[in-house]
PDB file of C-alpha atoms in Angstrom:
ATOM      1  CA  MET A   7      -5.754 -10.878   3.274  1.00 63.00           C
ATOM      2  CA  TRP A   8      -8.051  -8.229   5.063  1.00 69.00           C
ATOM      3  CA  LEU A   9      -8.515  -5.741   2.139  1.00 69.00           C
ATOM      4  CA  GLY A  10      -8.341  -8.001  -0.645  1.00 71.00           C
ATOM      5  CA  GLU A  11     -11.508  -9.551   0.944  1.00 77.00           C
ATOM      6  CA  ARG A  12     -12.949  -6.167   1.071  1.00 74.00           C
ATOM      7  CA  THR A  13     -13.172  -5.499  -2.483  1.00 73.00           C
ATOM      8  CA  GLU A  14     -16.920  -3.913  -2.093  1.00 78.00           C
ATOM      9  CA  ILE A  15     -17.119  -2.573   0.693  1.00 81.00           C
ATOM     10  CA  SER A  16     -15.391   0.908   1.465  1.00 81.00           C
ATOM     11  CA  LEU A  17     -12.855   2.311   4.226  1.00 81.00           C
ATOM     12  CA  HIS A  18     -12.761   4.250   6.750  1.00 86.00           C
ATOM     13  CA  PRO A  19     -11.293   7.760   6.633  1.00 88.00           C
ATOM     14  CA  TYR A  20      -9.536   6.697   9.513  1.00 93.00           C
ATOM     15  CA  GLN A  21      -8.350   3.269   8.423  1.00 87.00           C
ATOM     16  CA  LEU A  22      -7.758   5.264   5.382  1.00 86.00           C
ATOM     17  CA  ALA A  23      -5.219   7.572   6.603  1.00 90.00           C
ATOM     18  CA  CYS A  24      -3.474   5.138   8.233  1.00 91.00           C
ATOM     19  CA  LEU A  25      -3.398   2.682   5.546  1.00 87.00           C
ATOM     20  CA  LEU A  26      -1.624   5.357   2.997  1.00 87.00           C
ATOM     21  CA  LEU A  27       1.018   6.396   5.778  1.00 90.00           C
ATOM     22  CA  ILE A  28       2.107   2.650   6.443  1.00 90.00           C
ATOM     23  CA  LEU A  29       2.290   2.711   2.562  1.00 85.00           C
ATOM     24  CA  LYS A  30       4.123   5.684   2.502  1.00 85.00           C
ATOM     25  CA  LYS A  31       7.027   4.933   5.222  1.00 89.00           C
ATOM     26  CA  THR A  32       7.615   1.752   4.209  1.00 86.00           C
ATOM     27  CA  HIS A  33       8.354   2.096   0.844  1.00 83.00           C
ATOM     28  CA  GLY A  34      10.137   4.953   1.511  1.00 86.00           C
ATOM     29  CA  SER A  35      12.014   2.989   4.031  1.00 89.00           C
ATOM     30  CA  PHE A  36      12.178   0.204   1.885  1.00 85.00           C
ATOM     31  CA  GLU A  37      14.187   2.443  -0.781  1.00 85.00           C
ATOM     32  CA  LEU A  38      16.876   3.728   1.632  1.00 87.00           C
ATOM     33  CA  GLN A  39      17.384  -0.006   2.113  1.00 89.00           C
ATOM     34  CA  GLY A  40      18.619  -0.698  -1.045  1.00 89.00           C
ATOM     35  CA  VAL A  41      15.090  -2.459  -2.392  1.00 86.00           C
ATOM     36  CA  GLN A  42      15.036  -3.507  -5.958  1.00 86.00           C
ATOM     37  CA  ASP A  43      12.628  -0.678  -8.295  1.00 82.00           C
ATOM     38  CA  LYS A  44      10.944  -4.354  -9.528  1.00 82.00           C
ATOM     39  CA  ASP A  45      10.362  -5.321  -5.985  1.00 80.00           C
ATOM     40  CA  LEU A  46       9.075  -2.252  -4.988  1.00 79.00           C
ATOM     41  CA  ASN A  47       6.598  -1.600  -8.095  1.00 80.00           C
ATOM     42  CA  SER A  48       5.310  -4.918  -8.311  1.00 82.00           C
ATOM     43  CA  GLN A  49       1.717  -6.004  -9.038  1.00 85.00           C
ATOM     44  CA  ALA A  50       0.791  -6.314  -5.292  1.00 78.00           C
ATOM     45  CA  HIS A  51       1.937  -2.299  -4.397  1.00 77.00           C
ATOM     46  CA  SER A  52       0.206  -1.092  -7.655  1.00 80.00           C
ATOM     47  CA  SER A  53      -3.066  -3.084  -7.106  1.00 79.00           C
ATOM     48  CA  ILE A  54      -2.257  -2.021  -3.179  1.00 75.00           C
ATOM     49  CA  THR A  55      -2.210   2.045  -4.324  1.00 77.00           C
ATOM     50  CA  GLN A  56      -5.065   2.069  -6.644  1.00 78.00           C
ATOM     51  CA  ARG A  57      -6.974   0.798  -4.208  1.00 74.00           C
ATOM     52  CA  LEU A  58      -5.650   3.720  -1.527  1.00 73.00           C
ATOM     53  CA  HIS A  59      -5.877   6.152  -3.538  1.00 72.00           C
TER      54      HIS A  59
END
């Protein structure tokens, strides 16, 4: 994943805004579809969220 490969390079503000929007929308959509919390709040999701905030 390209985000994991560029941990030392900061994101452009537009990239950050787009990724945060995508993350929020997909997380909410998965919740509505009944995906279990343990799958939604996985280590991968947590690390991506931490990296973006």
